[in-house]
Each structure stands twice: as C-alpha cells, then as structure tokens.
Short mmCIF file of C-alpha atoms and ligand atoms in Angstrom, two decimals:
data_model
loop_
_atom_site.label_atom_id
_atom_site.label_comp_id
_atom_site.label_asym_id
_atom_site.label_seq_id
_atom_site.Cartn_x
_atom_site.Cartn_y
_atom_site.Cartn_z
CA UNK A 1 28.79 -36.63 14.55
CA UNK A 2 28.65 -40.53 15.05
CA UNK A 3 30.22 -43.20 12.95
CA UNK A 4 28.63 -46.39 11.97
CA UNK A 5 30.16 -49.66 10.71
CA UNK A 6 29.32 -50.63 7.16
CA UNK A 7 28.55 -54.04 8.47
CA UNK A 8 26.23 -53.42 11.40
CA UNK A 9 25.27 -51.51 14.30
CA UNK A 10 28.21 -50.21 16.09
CA UNK A 11 28.15 -46.44 16.67
CA UNK A 12 31.22 -44.53 17.88
CA UNK A 13 32.70 -41.09 18.07
CA UNK A 14 35.18 -39.81 15.49
CA UNK A 15 38.18 -40.24 17.83
CA UNK A 16 37.07 -43.83 18.54
CA UNK A 17 36.71 -44.49 14.89
CA UNK A 18 40.28 -43.08 14.13
CA UNK A 19 41.75 -45.14 16.92
CA UNK A 20 40.48 -48.45 16.08
CA UNK A 21 40.77 -48.19 12.27
CA UNK A 22 38.49 -51.16 11.60
CA UNK A 23 35.07 -51.78 13.25
CA UNK A 24 34.93 -54.85 15.46
CA UNK A 25 32.62 -56.57 12.89
CA UNK A 26 35.25 -56.20 10.11
CA UNK A 27 33.38 -53.26 8.67
CA UNK A 28 34.66 -49.79 7.90
CA UNK A 29 33.56 -46.64 9.73
CA UNK A 30 31.46 -44.24 7.98
CA UNK A 31 29.93 -40.86 9.05
CA UNK A 32 26.21 -40.93 10.23
CA UNK A 33 25.55 -38.26 7.63
CA UNK A 34 27.33 -35.86 5.31
CA UNK A 35 27.70 -32.34 6.63
CA UNK A 36 26.35 -29.87 4.04
CA UNK A 37 28.34 -27.09 2.43
CA UNK A 38 26.24 -24.46 0.78
CA UNK A 39 27.37 -22.70 -2.38
CA UNK A 40 28.02 -19.53 -0.33
CA UNK A 41 30.20 -21.54 2.15
CA UNK A 42 32.18 -22.88 -0.86
CA UNK A 43 32.55 -19.42 -2.30
CA UNK A 44 33.93 -18.13 0.93
CA UNK A 45 36.74 -20.68 0.75
CA UNK A 46 38.14 -18.84 -2.35
CA UNK A 47 39.95 -16.39 -0.32
CA UNK A 48 41.01 -18.87 2.32
CA UNK A 49 44.37 -20.55 2.77
CA UNK A 50 44.83 -24.24 2.59
CA UNK A 51 45.01 -24.38 6.27
CA UNK A 52 41.74 -22.39 6.75
CA UNK A 53 40.05 -24.71 4.28
CA UNK A 54 41.26 -27.69 6.04
CA UNK A 55 39.91 -26.48 9.41
CA UNK A 56 36.45 -26.04 7.77
CA UNK A 57 36.21 -29.51 6.43
CA UNK A 58 37.83 -31.39 9.39
CA UNK A 59 35.59 -29.50 11.86
CA UNK A 60 32.55 -30.73 10.05
CA UNK A 61 33.45 -34.32 10.79
CA UNK A 62 35.51 -34.25 13.99
CA UNK A 63 33.10 -33.22 16.40
CA UNK A 64 34.96 -34.46 19.56
CA UNK A 65 37.89 -32.33 18.57
CA UNK A 66 37.67 -28.58 19.26
CA UNK A 67 38.41 -25.96 16.53
CA UNK A 68 41.52 -24.99 18.44
CA UNK A 69 42.81 -28.61 18.55
CA UNK A 70 42.11 -28.94 14.73
CA UNK A 71 44.00 -25.82 13.99
CA UNK A 72 46.97 -26.99 15.82
CA UNK A 73 46.96 -30.24 14.08
CA UNK A 74 46.64 -28.52 10.72
CA UNK A 75 49.56 -26.20 11.55
CA UNK A 76 51.78 -28.90 12.39
CA UNK A 77 50.91 -31.25 9.45
CA UNK A 78 50.87 -28.83 6.65
CA UNK A 79 54.07 -26.78 7.51
CA UNK A 80 56.41 -25.25 5.06
CA UNK A 81 59.19 -27.79 6.18
CA UNK A 82 57.06 -30.59 5.16
CA UNK A 83 55.50 -29.35 1.90
CA UNK A 84 57.54 -27.65 -0.84
CA UNK A 85 54.60 -25.55 -2.05
CA UNK A 86 52.74 -23.08 0.09
CA UNK A 87 49.37 -24.11 -1.66
CA UNK A 88 49.96 -27.66 -0.39
CA UNK A 89 47.87 -29.10 -3.20
CA UNK A 90 48.33 -26.60 -6.08
CA UNK A 91 46.03 -26.65 -9.09
CA UNK A 92 47.77 -25.94 -12.37
CA UNK A 93 46.89 -25.74 -16.00
CA UNK A 94 47.05 -28.46 -18.58
CA UNK A 95 44.72 -26.88 -21.29
CA UNK A 96 41.64 -24.71 -21.34
CA UNK A 97 39.40 -27.35 -20.17
CA UNK A 98 41.69 -29.42 -17.89
CA UNK A 99 43.59 -28.91 -14.75
CA UNK A 100 46.22 -30.86 -12.89
CA UNK A 101 45.77 -31.28 -9.12
CA UNK A 102 49.29 -31.80 -7.79
CA UNK A 103 49.24 -33.94 -4.78
CA UNK A 104 52.92 -34.84 -4.53
CA UNK A 105 54.43 -31.87 -2.71
CA UNK A 106 54.84 -33.56 0.54
CA UNK A 107 57.79 -35.22 2.21
CA UNK A 108 57.44 -38.60 0.31
CA UNK A 109 56.25 -37.34 -2.95
CA UNK A 110 52.89 -38.95 -3.13
CA UNK A 111 49.22 -38.07 -2.42
CA UNK A 112 49.26 -40.21 0.63
CA UNK A 113 51.25 -37.51 2.42
CA UNK A 114 48.13 -35.20 2.51
CA UNK A 115 46.43 -37.69 4.98
CA UNK A 116 49.48 -39.21 6.58
CA UNK A 117 51.03 -35.99 7.75
CA UNK A 118 47.85 -35.32 9.75
CA UNK A 119 47.06 -38.96 10.80
CA UNK A 120 49.77 -39.28 13.66
CA UNK A 121 48.18 -36.13 15.21
CA UNK A 122 44.67 -37.46 14.85
CA UNK A 123 45.63 -40.80 16.34
CA UNK A 124 47.71 -39.54 19.24
CA UNK A 125 45.04 -37.04 20.22
CA UNK A 126 42.28 -39.70 19.82
CA UNK A 127 44.23 -42.17 22.20
CA UNK A 128 44.44 -39.39 24.79
CA UNK A 129 40.76 -38.59 24.56
CA UNK A 130 39.74 -42.06 25.05
CA UNK A 131 42.11 -42.73 28.00
CA UNK A 132 44.35 -45.08 26.05
CA UNK A 133 47.53 -45.66 27.82
CA UNK A 134 49.21 -48.18 25.69
CA UNK A 135 51.54 -47.44 22.75
CA UNK A 136 49.56 -47.22 19.59
CA UNK A 137 51.16 -49.85 17.10
CA UNK A 138 50.42 -48.89 13.55
CA UNK A 139 50.30 -51.77 11.20
CA UNK A 140 50.13 -51.12 7.53
CA UNK A 141 50.23 -52.94 4.18
CA UNK A 142 51.51 -50.82 1.25
CA UNK A 143 51.37 -51.13 -2.54
CA UNK A 144 54.34 -48.70 -2.33
CA UNK A 145 53.46 -45.22 -1.39
CA UNK A 146 51.41 -45.48 1.87
CA UNK A 147 54.33 -47.26 3.50
CA UNK A 148 56.91 -44.56 3.18
CA UNK A 149 54.20 -41.86 3.85
CA UNK A 150 53.02 -43.59 7.12
CA UNK A 151 56.79 -44.14 8.28
CA UNK A 152 57.61 -40.50 7.72
CA UNK A 153 54.36 -39.40 9.37
CA UNK A 154 54.91 -41.52 12.53
CA UNK A 155 58.65 -41.44 12.61
CA UNK A 156 59.64 -40.67 16.36
CA UNK A 157 56.21 -39.67 17.19
CA UNK A 158 56.06 -40.44 21.06
CA UNK A 159 53.56 -43.13 22.06
CA UNK A 160 53.43 -44.80 18.68
CA UNK A 161 55.25 -47.23 16.46
CA UNK A 162 54.83 -47.91 12.83
CA UNK A 163 55.28 -51.18 10.94
CA UNK A 164 54.89 -51.60 7.09
CA UNK A 165 54.38 -54.70 5.07
CA UNK A 166 55.29 -54.19 1.39
CA UNK A 167 55.36 -56.91 -1.53
CA UNK A 168 58.89 -57.69 -2.02
CA UNK A 169 58.66 -57.65 -5.93
CA UNK A 170 55.90 -55.25 -6.17
CA UNK A 171 57.15 -51.85 -5.76
CA UNK A 172 59.65 -49.55 -7.67
CA UNK A 173 63.34 -49.41 -6.64
CA UNK A 174 62.82 -45.84 -5.49
CA UNK A 175 59.77 -46.77 -3.48
CA UNK A 176 61.67 -49.67 -1.95
CA UNK A 177 64.65 -47.41 -0.91
CA UNK A 178 62.41 -44.77 0.42
CA UNK A 179 61.04 -47.39 2.89
CA UNK A 180 64.14 -49.42 3.65
CA UNK A 181 66.28 -46.35 4.43
CA UNK A 182 63.77 -44.80 6.79
CA UNK A 183 65.17 -43.47 9.99
CA UNK A 184 63.49 -43.27 13.52
CA UNK A 185 63.52 -45.41 16.60
CA UNK A 186 59.95 -46.57 16.24
CA UNK A 187 59.75 -47.59 12.46
CA UNK A 188 59.81 -51.16 11.10
CA UNK A 189 59.62 -52.38 7.54
CA UNK A 190 58.96 -55.97 6.46
CA UNK A 191 59.05 -57.21 2.98
CA UNK A 192 56.39 -59.97 2.19
CA UNK A 193 57.12 -62.66 -0.37
CA UNK A 194 54.04 -62.01 -2.30
CA UNK A 195 51.78 -59.26 -3.96
CA UNK A 196 50.11 -56.36 -2.43
CA UNK A 197 46.74 -58.23 -1.82
CA UNK A 198 48.68 -60.93 0.09
CA UNK A 199 50.18 -58.26 2.20
CA UNK A 200 46.87 -56.48 2.76
CA UNK A 201 44.94 -59.75 3.44
CA UNK A 202 47.67 -60.85 6.00
CA UNK A 203 47.40 -57.44 7.76
CA UNK A 204 43.62 -57.63 7.91
CA UNK A 205 43.78 -61.12 9.30
CA UNK A 206 46.14 -59.73 12.15
CA UNK A 207 43.76 -56.94 12.89
CA UNK A 208 40.82 -59.20 13.36
CA UNK A 209 42.79 -61.87 15.40
CA UNK A 210 41.90 -61.71 19.05
CA UNK A 211 44.95 -63.80 19.88
CA UNK A 212 47.19 -61.29 18.24
CA UNK A 213 45.56 -58.48 20.02
CA UNK A 214 46.20 -60.17 23.31
CA UNK A 215 49.78 -60.81 22.43
CA UNK A 216 50.20 -57.03 21.52
CA UNK A 217 48.32 -56.06 24.67
CA UNK A 218 50.83 -57.99 26.85
CA UNK A 219 53.50 -56.09 25.25
CA UNK A 220 51.62 -52.80 26.27
CA UNK A 221 50.56 -52.13 22.74
CA UNK A 222 47.31 -51.52 20.89
CA UNK A 223 46.90 -52.03 17.11
CA UNK A 224 45.70 -49.39 14.75
CA UNK A 225 45.85 -48.95 11.02
CA UNK A 226 47.32 -46.14 8.71
CA UNK A 227 45.68 -47.76 5.60
CA UNK A 228 42.77 -46.00 4.08
CA UNK A 229 40.37 -48.28 5.92
CA UNK A 230 40.86 -45.75 8.75
CA UNK A 231 38.54 -42.85 8.50
CA UNK A 232 41.45 -40.58 9.64
CA UNK A 233 43.04 -41.29 6.26
CA UNK A 234 39.89 -40.35 4.39
CA UNK A 235 38.91 -37.12 5.84
CA UNK A 236 42.03 -35.07 5.05
CA UNK A 237 41.53 -36.19 1.45
CA UNK A 238 38.16 -34.47 1.18
CA UNK A 239 39.91 -31.05 1.76
CA UNK A 240 41.57 -31.09 -1.58
CA UNK A 241 38.41 -31.57 -3.59
CA UNK A 242 37.01 -28.58 -1.97
CA UNK A 243 40.26 -26.68 -2.27
CA UNK A 244 40.55 -27.53 -5.93
CA UNK A 245 37.11 -25.95 -6.57
CA UNK A 246 37.84 -22.82 -4.79
CA UNK A 247 41.23 -22.38 -6.59
CA UNK A 248 39.53 -22.74 -9.98
CA UNK A 249 37.04 -20.14 -9.12
CA UNK A 250 39.82 -17.91 -7.88
CA UNK A 251 41.76 -18.56 -11.17
CA UNK A 252 38.58 -17.69 -13.08
CA UNK A 253 38.63 -20.96 -14.80
CA UNK A 254 35.14 -22.01 -13.80
CA UNK A 255 32.16 -20.13 -12.44
CA UNK A 256 30.61 -20.36 -9.08
CA UNK A 257 28.27 -23.34 -9.02
CA UNK A 258 29.57 -24.86 -12.26
CA UNK A 259 29.92 -28.77 -12.26
CA UNK A 260 33.14 -30.16 -12.85
CA UNK A 261 34.65 -33.64 -13.51
CA UNK A 262 37.58 -35.38 -11.63
CA UNK A 263 39.57 -38.30 -12.97
CA UNK A 264 41.20 -40.27 -10.19
CA UNK A 265 43.84 -42.93 -10.68
CA UNK A 266 42.44 -45.53 -8.37
CA UNK A 267 43.67 -48.62 -6.43
CA UNK A 268 42.08 -49.03 -3.01
CA UNK A 269 39.43 -46.53 -3.72
CA UNK A 270 40.43 -44.16 -1.00
CA UNK A 271 41.27 -41.10 -2.96
CA UNK A 272 38.12 -41.30 -5.27
CA UNK A 273 35.81 -42.13 -2.23
CA UNK A 274 36.92 -38.90 -0.69
CA UNK A 275 35.75 -37.12 -4.06
CA UNK A 276 32.53 -38.82 -3.60
CA UNK A 277 32.05 -37.67 -0.01
CA UNK A 278 32.74 -34.13 -1.25
CA UNK A 279 30.00 -34.46 -3.91
CA UNK A 280 27.60 -35.71 -1.07
CA UNK A 281 28.54 -32.57 0.89
CA UNK A 282 27.46 -30.35 -1.81
CA UNK A 283 30.50 -29.87 -3.98
CA UNK A 284 29.35 -29.41 -7.61
CA UNK A 285 30.93 -32.50 -9.13
CA UNK A 286 29.34 -34.04 -12.24
CA UNK A 287 31.19 -37.26 -12.77
CA UNK A 288 33.86 -39.10 -10.73
CA UNK A 289 35.90 -40.90 -13.39
CA UNK A 290 37.58 -44.02 -11.92
CA UNK A 291 40.83 -44.84 -13.69
CA UNK A 292 42.49 -48.40 -13.32
CA UNK A 293 45.44 -50.02 -14.88
CA UNK A 294 45.51 -53.66 -16.20
CA UNK A 295 44.17 -54.74 -12.73
CA UNK A 296 40.87 -53.40 -13.93
CA UNK A 297 38.49 -55.12 -11.47
CA UNK A 298 36.96 -51.58 -10.62
CA UNK A 299 36.41 -50.61 -14.25
CA UNK A 300 34.63 -53.95 -14.84
CA UNK A 301 32.57 -53.43 -11.62
CA UNK A 302 31.30 -50.07 -12.76
CA UNK A 303 30.55 -51.40 -16.23
CA UNK A 304 28.57 -54.46 -15.02
CA UNK A 305 27.64 -54.07 -11.39
CA UNK A 306 29.46 -57.35 -10.65
CA UNK A 307 32.70 -57.37 -8.74
CA UNK A 308 34.89 -60.37 -9.49
CA UNK A 309 38.52 -61.12 -8.36
CA UNK A 310 38.69 -64.05 -10.58
CA UNK A 311 41.38 -62.85 -12.71
CA UNK A 312 45.19 -62.74 -12.85
CA UNK A 313 47.02 -60.19 -10.76
CA UNK A 314 49.36 -58.25 -13.11
CA UNK A 315 52.34 -56.31 -12.24
CA UNK A 316 52.27 -52.87 -13.99
CA UNK A 317 54.27 -49.67 -14.18
CA UNK A 318 51.57 -48.05 -11.82
CA UNK A 319 52.20 -50.36 -8.85
CA UNK A 320 50.31 -48.36 -6.34
CA UNK A 321 47.24 -49.31 -8.35
CA UNK A 322 48.08 -53.14 -8.55
CA UNK A 323 45.19 -54.10 -6.49
CA UNK A 324 42.30 -56.56 -6.89
CA UNK A 325 40.46 -56.09 -3.56
CA UNK A 326 39.67 -52.40 -3.09
CA UNK A 327 38.96 -51.97 0.55
CA UNK A 328 37.26 -48.58 0.43
CA UNK A 329 34.62 -49.75 -2.20
CA UNK A 330 32.87 -51.21 0.87
CA UNK A 331 32.01 -47.55 1.96
CA UNK A 332 30.58 -46.87 -1.45
CA UNK A 333 28.58 -50.05 -1.41
CA UNK A 334 27.23 -49.00 1.89
CA UNK A 335 25.71 -45.95 0.29
CA UNK A 336 24.59 -47.96 -2.76
CA UNK A 337 22.87 -50.39 -0.39
CA UNK A 338 20.95 -47.39 1.15
CA UNK A 339 22.98 -47.87 4.35
CA UNK A 340 21.88 -51.47 4.85
CA UNK A 341 24.76 -53.05 6.80
CA UNK A 342 23.31 -56.57 6.48
CA UNK A 343 23.34 -56.38 2.72
CA UNK A 344 27.05 -55.18 2.75
CA UNK A 345 27.91 -58.00 5.02
CA UNK A 346 26.32 -60.38 2.64
CA UNK A 347 28.31 -59.05 -0.38
CA UNK A 348 31.41 -59.07 1.68
CA UNK A 349 30.80 -62.65 2.59
CA UNK A 350 30.22 -63.63 -1.01
CA UNK A 351 33.59 -61.78 -1.92
CA UNK A 352 35.44 -63.87 0.73
CA UNK A 353 33.85 -67.01 -0.16
CA UNK A 354 33.39 -66.98 -3.91
CA UNK A 355 35.44 -63.98 -5.01
CA UNK A 356 32.75 -61.78 -6.04
CA UNK A 357 29.06 -60.36 -5.80
CA UNK A 358 26.61 -58.54 -7.86
CA UNK A 359 24.79 -55.42 -6.82
CA UNK A 360 21.65 -55.59 -8.83
CA UNK A 361 20.42 -53.52 -11.91
CA UNK A 362 18.82 -50.56 -10.18
CA UNK A 363 21.79 -49.96 -7.72
CA UNK A 364 24.21 -50.25 -10.75
CA UNK A 365 22.30 -47.64 -12.76
CA UNK A 366 22.46 -45.23 -9.84
CA UNK A 367 26.21 -45.72 -9.64
CA UNK A 368 26.61 -45.06 -13.37
CA UNK A 369 24.82 -41.69 -12.85
CA UNK A 370 27.81 -40.71 -10.62
CA UNK A 371 30.68 -42.60 -11.68
CA UNK A 372 32.38 -43.44 -15.07
CA UNK A 373 35.32 -45.82 -15.38
CA UNK A 374 37.95 -47.40 -17.61
CA UNK A 375 41.45 -48.62 -17.57
CA UNK A 376 44.69 -48.23 -19.55
CA UNK A 377 47.59 -50.73 -20.10
CA UNK A 378 51.34 -49.90 -19.83
CA UNK A 379 51.74 -49.19 -23.33
CA UNK A 380 48.94 -46.62 -23.47
CA UNK A 381 50.12 -45.27 -20.20
CA UNK A 382 53.64 -44.57 -21.65
CA UNK A 383 52.27 -43.16 -24.74
CA UNK A 384 50.20 -40.68 -22.58
CA UNK A 385 53.28 -39.57 -20.55
CA UNK A 386 55.23 -38.95 -23.83
CA UNK A 387 52.08 -37.16 -25.50
CA UNK A 388 51.49 -34.96 -22.40
CA UNK A 389 55.07 -33.98 -22.38
CA UNK A 390 55.49 -33.25 -25.90
CA UNK A 391 52.01 -31.43 -26.38
CA UNK A 392 51.80 -29.58 -23.05
CA UNK A 393 55.32 -29.72 -21.41
CA UNK A 394 53.72 -31.31 -18.34
CA UNK A 395 55.76 -34.23 -16.79
CA UNK A 396 53.42 -36.85 -15.06
CA UNK A 397 53.97 -40.12 -13.24
CA UNK A 398 52.53 -43.32 -14.74
CA UNK A 399 49.55 -43.34 -12.21
CA UNK A 400 48.54 -39.85 -13.26
CA UNK A 401 49.02 -40.93 -16.91
CA UNK A 402 46.48 -43.75 -16.52
CA UNK A 403 44.13 -41.10 -15.40
CA UNK A 404 44.93 -39.00 -18.51
CA UNK A 405 44.37 -41.99 -20.78
CA UNK A 406 40.92 -42.64 -19.23
CA UNK A 407 40.02 -38.93 -19.32
CA UNK A 408 40.77 -38.92 -23.00
CA UNK A 409 38.72 -42.07 -23.79
CA UNK A 410 35.80 -40.75 -21.52
CA UNK A 411 35.77 -37.46 -23.51
CA UNK A 412 35.95 -39.23 -26.98
CA UNK A 413 33.13 -41.85 -26.01
CA UNK A 414 30.75 -39.44 -24.21
CA UNK A 415 31.44 -36.02 -25.84
CA UNK A 416 31.31 -34.80 -22.25
CA UNK A 417 33.78 -31.79 -22.39
CA UNK A 418 32.92 -30.57 -18.82
CA UNK A 419 35.95 -28.95 -17.18
CA UNK A 420 37.95 -31.79 -15.79
CA UNK A 421 40.69 -32.16 -13.00
CA UNK A 422 43.28 -34.80 -13.37
CA UNK A 423 44.32 -35.84 -9.84
CA UNK A 424 48.00 -36.26 -9.94
CA UNK A 425 49.12 -38.60 -7.30
CA UNK A 426 52.88 -38.94 -7.34
CA UNK A 427 55.94 -37.08 -8.52
CA UNK A 428 57.30 -38.67 -11.93
CA UNK A 429 60.66 -38.94 -10.15
CA UNK A 430 59.28 -41.88 -7.95
CA UNK A 431 59.06 -43.73 -11.16
CA UNK A 432 61.96 -42.31 -13.05
CA UNK A 433 62.83 -45.41 -15.17
CA UNK A 434 59.39 -45.85 -16.61
CA UNK A 435 58.98 -42.24 -17.16
CA UNK A 436 62.24 -41.88 -19.01
CA UNK A 437 61.47 -44.92 -21.01
CA UNK A 438 58.15 -43.39 -22.14
CA UNK A 439 59.79 -40.24 -23.28
CA UNK A 440 63.06 -41.41 -24.68
CA UNK A 441 62.39 -45.10 -25.30
CA UNK A 442 63.63 -48.42 -23.75
CA UNK A 443 67.18 -47.86 -24.79
CA UNK A 444 67.54 -44.81 -22.69
CA UNK A 445 67.04 -46.73 -19.40
CA UNK A 446 69.06 -49.87 -20.29
CA UNK A 447 72.32 -48.72 -19.05
CA UNK A 448 71.12 -46.52 -16.16
CA UNK A 449 69.94 -47.17 -12.65
CA UNK A 450 67.01 -45.25 -11.12
CA UNK A 451 69.06 -42.28 -10.12
CA UNK A 452 70.89 -41.96 -13.40
CA UNK A 453 67.32 -42.14 -15.05
CA UNK A 454 66.15 -39.22 -12.83
CA UNK A 455 69.30 -37.16 -13.65
CA UNK A 456 68.72 -37.77 -17.52
CA UNK A 457 64.93 -36.90 -16.98
CA UNK A 458 65.91 -33.67 -15.42
CA UNK A 459 68.37 -32.90 -18.27
CA UNK A 460 65.93 -33.34 -21.04
CA UNK A 461 62.77 -31.75 -19.23
CA UNK A 462 64.32 -29.05 -16.94
CA UNK A 463 61.97 -30.40 -14.13
CA UNK A 464 64.17 -30.60 -11.04
CA UNK A 465 64.83 -33.87 -9.30
CA UNK A 466 63.39 -33.65 -5.78
CA UNK A 467 66.03 -33.49 -3.03
CA UNK A 468 64.30 -36.40 -1.34
CA UNK A 469 65.17 -38.68 -4.26
CA UNK A 470 68.89 -37.57 -4.53
CA UNK A 471 69.21 -38.12 -0.72
CA UNK A 472 68.34 -41.75 -1.14
CA UNK A 473 71.33 -42.50 -3.17
CA UNK A 474 73.67 -42.63 -0.23
CA UNK A 475 71.29 -43.36 2.60
CA UNK A 476 72.11 -46.60 4.43
CA UNK A 477 69.59 -49.47 4.20
CA UNK A 478 68.17 -49.86 7.78
CA UNK A 479 65.40 -52.45 7.29
CA UNK A 480 66.13 -55.83 5.81
CA UNK A 481 63.48 -58.13 7.28
CA UNK A 482 61.65 -60.48 4.97
CA UNK A 483 58.79 -62.80 5.67
CA UNK A 484 56.45 -65.30 3.87
CA UNK A 485 53.03 -64.17 2.82
CA UNK A 486 50.84 -66.01 5.39
CA UNK A 487 49.42 -64.32 8.34
CA UNK A 488 51.33 -66.62 10.65
CA UNK A 489 54.72 -65.56 9.25
CA UNK A 490 53.59 -61.93 9.34
CA UNK A 491 52.60 -62.29 12.92
CA UNK A 492 55.86 -63.67 13.89
CA UNK A 493 57.68 -60.98 12.03
CA UNK A 494 55.82 -58.11 13.80
CA UNK A 495 56.31 -59.61 17.14
CA UNK A 496 60.01 -60.03 16.66
CA UNK A 497 60.29 -56.59 15.10
CA UNK A 498 58.03 -54.57 17.42
CA UNK A 499 58.06 -56.54 20.64
CA UNK A 500 61.68 -57.53 20.40
C1 PLP B 1 47.80 -44.93 -3.42
C2 PLP B 1 48.03 -44.42 -4.85
C3 PLP B 1 46.94 -44.49 -5.74
C4 PLP B 1 45.66 -45.08 -5.47
O1 PLP B 1 44.93 -44.34 -4.53
P1 PLP B 1 43.86 -45.24 -3.76
O2 PLP B 1 43.22 -44.24 -2.70
O3 PLP B 1 44.31 -46.44 -3.17
O4 PLP B 1 42.66 -45.49 -4.80
C5 PLP B 1 47.22 -43.83 -6.99
N1 PLP B 1 48.47 -43.44 -7.33
C6 PLP B 1 49.56 -43.32 -6.36
C7 PLP B 1 50.65 -42.70 -6.84
C8 PLP B 1 49.18 -43.85 -5.16
O5 PLP B 1 50.29 -43.79 -4.26
#
C-alpha cells in the first residue's frame, strides 16, 4: 500500500510515512485506498484476542512489514505489564442501548496509549527499513495526554529521544506531574508560555524548517512526530473500532451486520478519524458523532461547512480537547474533496492566511450524512458526570462526559436510538478535582489537593485510584524547562535540551 500527501503528489511506503510524520509539502499522509473487511472477516474477529485483531488490521495497511514483524510489535506493545485489562480496550455496559469503550487501561491512563505503545516499535523498525542511521528525535506538542503517553512509549528506547512541549497553564495538575516526573535518559519536557495551539503551531514550524532540520542533522538526529499527524498514530486506533464491534456481537448486544453509532470526544480529530477509516473499510457504522467542548470549532464546521478559527480560545475542564486547529481534519477534507490535493492545499492556505475556509454545500451535505456534531460547556459536562454516576454507577472523566452530553442531545433531537458506543478516552482519576466537584460540589475540592480529591473519589465511589496516580505523589520532578511560545524560543529550547 502506498501513501499520498493530502496536499500533493508525493507517494511513499508505510514505513516512510511513519518515519517522516509530515509530508514534505506540509500535508498529512493518507493511505492510497481503504482495505476492505467483509462481514465474514469481521465476524471471524469475534473469537479472536485483541492481539489477533490488531495483527489483522495493521497488516492491511503496513505492507512493508511482514506479519511476523507485526505480531512481534503487537506482543511487545500490548503486554500485561503495560495494560491492566487483558481485553486492552474493554467494552462495558451503560444501559440497554449504550456501551462504554474503555480506552484508559494503559500506562498513562488515556487513549493515547493504544497508539503510543506501538509507535516506538513502528518508528524504530521503519528507520531500520529505510537505512536511517541517525537518532530519531521525536518532537511532540501536547494538550495534556499525548505528552505523557509519548514519553512512556519512547522512554529508553535505543536510537530515539522524545521531546514534549506542553502549554504551561493548559493541563491538569496530574497531567503536568505525569510529564515532569518522567524518568528515562532520552526524555525531555518543555513547558510553553502559551496555549496548545501555540505549542502545536511552533512544533509544526520546527518540522517544516530546513534550517532546523540541518541543525538536528549536524547533531546526528532526524526529526519525527508522535502527534496524530503521524499515520503510525492513526492506524492502531482503527483496531478498537473493529474490536468493539466484534465484542458487542460476542456479548450478543448487537446482531452481525447491525449498524451502530459512536460518539467521540474530539480535539485534534485523530480518534474519530480512525472511526471514519474503519467505516470506509466496511465496519457497519451509521453515524460518527463528534463531541466538542466550548472550543466548538468542529461542531460549527459540521453544522455549516465553514471552518473558522475567529473565536476565543477557552480553557475548559476537558483540556485535551482545548484546540482550535484540528490537524487531522485535513485527512477528512481530502476525502471530502474527492482526494483533490490542490483543493485541500487551497483550504489550508485560506486557513493560514485568513483563519478559515468553506467547503461548499454539496460536500457539506455529504459530510452530514456520515457525521453528527455538537458541544457541551463545563456546567453540562459536570452534570453529566454526576448523572451518569447517580443513574448508572459509571464514573467517567470530563472528556467522556462531553461525549455523553452530546449523545443525549443527539438522541433527543433526532430520535435516532441506534445502539451507541461512548468512546471513553481517559481515567476519571486524571481529572480527579473536576470529577469530585461534579459529584460532591465545589466545596468538596476546596481544601483538597489533586491526590486528596482522588482519595475522596475512591472513598465515595469504590472505584480504585490507579497506582500510576498514587506513585506521582512522591515522584521527584525531573523536568523544569520553560520557554516562550514562538518557534525561535522553542527551537533554542530543543537544541539545548536534546543536543546539549
Ligand atoms: C487526546 C484526547 C482527546 C481528543 O482526541 P483527538 O484524537 O485529539 O480528537 C479526547 N480525550 C482525551 C482524554 C484525550 O487525551
């Protein structure tokens, strides 16, 4: 299978796409076509383990990796030491027509682990396949969860280093501690005085700077990305859409061939895009419901066909979705534009120069047949956390709760009561303060720090605090670098951290 850039003509192998992250023209790599999975193939997954399902999906895209190589990588990535549930991504019940897809059983308690436990294997093997001798220097901007997941994935992996930029004021206390306490001789964490879009824009600028590439080269390093712009981040996420469907058949909650809906809490559009790819591969998905917080640029886009970043950036209690420029939307635009790279380039140019673009009525109609979208504010999100707890005894994090709000609204407005899967993207304990205040009110958090909130949450719900959270309490802070939000400051910070 070849991979094309969303903005032009470049055509590379899977391992080249994974190694470089971003295409030279600034576009994202997309597969030349979507491999097809028949109903029979999907049914055959019902009796497979997660690892067997993973090998099926990955093999369909990664043609320059042998099945043996893929099995080895999958075995190493999804081991029992790293995931606390043998199903890896278990599907559990909320009510008769709703399931919860739990994507937070990995080492950093967020869905990013599903891809970032595999990515280091993909990248180091891709480097070898392409004769790359230099150290692969991973550079990643994070809205909170990618950072820690990338650091854990790449920590002490020979031939790599991992540098993470996070917005200084934009992540939860637990998220920040998770990153700044990371061990490993090849990990670097830099706080940026700005928001996530500033960090992501700066990182993208570094990626497209020939001068910076030359500086890194001189130090014996080649850049790559662990953000979801990298196809290697996307492809492992397709697995759990298929795996969920197979599990629901196995649990006799749906019939073979039955269409289902997914609601996905969305920021950079990577998670939900993997769902779209699964749908294109033949998985019976009726609607993909895109859930945003107050940074509702995507909800507006799906409603109007116009993307506009002319709005205030808002800090919310679902910080991993505090994003105004969703990188992976470009991959959906490419499909919307009938794979016309020039049209995508034009929209991206308009986005850069005037902060927005419009895709036209026909294309918008087509999008609306596949996607629904809405958003929820912090107050609604907290109410959803409380209601879900009181009514179903399911404890969810604020991101997942945004999805719950939007699913409820979608069902009320459309009457579509198709079986729905709520994609649950993080452990509630990553956001213990906000979750506790949702359940017990603001007074309950006033005199408690994040760890005390977690302990109280365990006390009232009986849901155990994950050991990863408890361990943070006494872990020494090892990373203290801070830089300004412009690309030059970020460049200097990387050179100092990584090249010494
Ligand atoms: C990253 C993240 C999201 C958003 O996922 P995208 O792929 O960026 O759309 C949602 N929830 C949590 C907890 C996350 O970490």
